[in-house]
Amino acid sequence: MNASENEYFTVGSSVKCTTCYNVDIEGEVMAFDSSTKMLIVKSPASCGRPMLNDIHVVNLNHVSDVTMLKETTQPPPPVINHNVDRLKRRVQLEVKRKCLLVEALKAGATAEGLSLYNIIHKTIGDISWNGADIVVMNKVTIKAPYTVNDVVGVQDCPAFGHIRKIVEKHQNEKIHSKTDNPSAK
């Protein structure tokens, strides 16, 4: 079956798509939008973990072949009721974070600063940019060039010591990666 104008994919069917890069994507149809010719396919996780899945968004305009492996006879499952307000808040928060990131880059934040910011953000959600400075919990600031000596704040605050340890660990890992791989910058 070639990707043609009048194709329709039923949710729950199994398909195999060959992309224009000769990559095969095989799995269960999760969704199909005929107006944009986008197909969402769920397949077993590439990492091999049985509780996970890979989700592929396939643009049928970039597919050389689509094969229907198994057509479902079951009606599609009911649509999951998502908390739209929660999703909107999450989108707004991410847009705000990206805008702050752009402002930090404009103010001179370096790749090192961005890397450190992302590492801290994984464990501490209350983190933001103030120009090129990283501000954690409104109590600790990390100034460029983002070393242990550039961590400032109230020293008897528990967060201060914790942030210093994170920065120190990040610096040590960076040094070790340079010594293990001399071509790394």
PDB file of N, CA and C in Angstrom, residues 16 18 37 49 70 78 131 139 171 174-175 183:
ATOM      1  N   LYS A  16       3.270  -0.933   8.990  1.00  0.00           N
ATOM      2  CA  LYS A  16       4.716  -0.836   8.810  1.00  0.00           C
ATOM      3  C   LYS A  16       4.941   0.257   7.776  1.00  0.00           C
ATOM      4  N   THR A  18       7.779   2.587   5.669  1.00  0.00           N
ATOM      5  CA  THR A  18       9.162   2.731   5.235  1.00  0.00           C
ATOM      6  C   THR A  18       9.357   4.193   4.871  1.00  0.00           C
ATOM      7  N   LYS A  37      -1.895  14.459   6.899  1.00  0.00           N
ATOM      8  CA  LYS A  37      -1.253  13.191   6.548  1.00  0.00           C
ATOM      9  C   LYS A  37      -0.205  12.797   7.593  1.00  0.00           C
ATOM     10  N   ARG A  49      12.860  -1.909  27.444  1.00  0.00           N
ATOM     11  CA  ARG A  49      12.073  -1.996  28.682  1.00  0.00           C
ATOM     12  C   ARG A  49      10.614  -2.280  28.330  1.00  0.00           C
ATOM     13  N   LYS A  70      -2.146  -5.555  10.146  1.00  0.00           N
ATOM     14  CA  LYS A  70      -3.349  -6.130  10.742  1.00  0.00           C
ATOM     15  C   LYS A  70      -4.385  -5.026  10.899  1.00  0.00           C
ATOM     16  N   PRO A  78     -12.095   4.589  23.945  1.00  0.00           N
ATOM     17  CA  PRO A  78     -12.610   5.933  24.250  1.00  0.00           C
ATOM     18  C   PRO A  78     -11.467   6.932  24.393  1.00  0.00           C
ATOM     19  N   GLY A 131      19.280  37.811  34.159  1.00  0.00           N
ATOM     20  CA  GLY A 131      20.327  38.141  33.203  1.00  0.00           C
ATOM     21  C   GLY A 131      21.106  36.879  32.904  1.00  0.00           C
ATOM     22  N   LYS A 139      17.565  32.463  46.857  1.00  0.00           N
ATOM     23  CA  LYS A 139      18.500  32.582  47.974  1.00  0.00           C
ATOM     24  C   LYS A 139      19.946  32.433  47.547  1.00  0.00           C
ATOM     25  N   GLN A 171      31.599  20.577  37.966  1.00  0.00           N
ATOM     26  CA  GLN A 171      32.966  20.947  37.562  1.00  0.00           C
ATOM     27  C   GLN A 171      33.861  19.714  37.490  1.00  0.00           C
ATOM     28  N   LYS A 174      33.111  17.610  34.517  1.00  0.00           N
ATOM     29  CA  LYS A 174      33.619  18.276  33.313  1.00  0.00           C
ATOM     30  C   LYS A 174      35.128  18.044  33.178  1.00  0.00           C
ATOM     31  N   ILE A 175      35.853  18.145  34.287  1.00  0.00           N
ATOM     32  CA  ILE A 175      37.305  17.924  34.272  1.00  0.00           C
ATOM     33  C   ILE A 175      37.608  16.476  33.902  1.00  0.00           C
ATOM     34  N   SER A 183      39.857  15.108  23.212  1.00  0.00           N
ATOM     35  CA  SER A 183      39.291  15.913  22.127  1.00  0.00           C
ATOM     36  C   SER A 183      38.088  16.716  22.583  1.00  0.00           C
TER      37      SER A 183
END
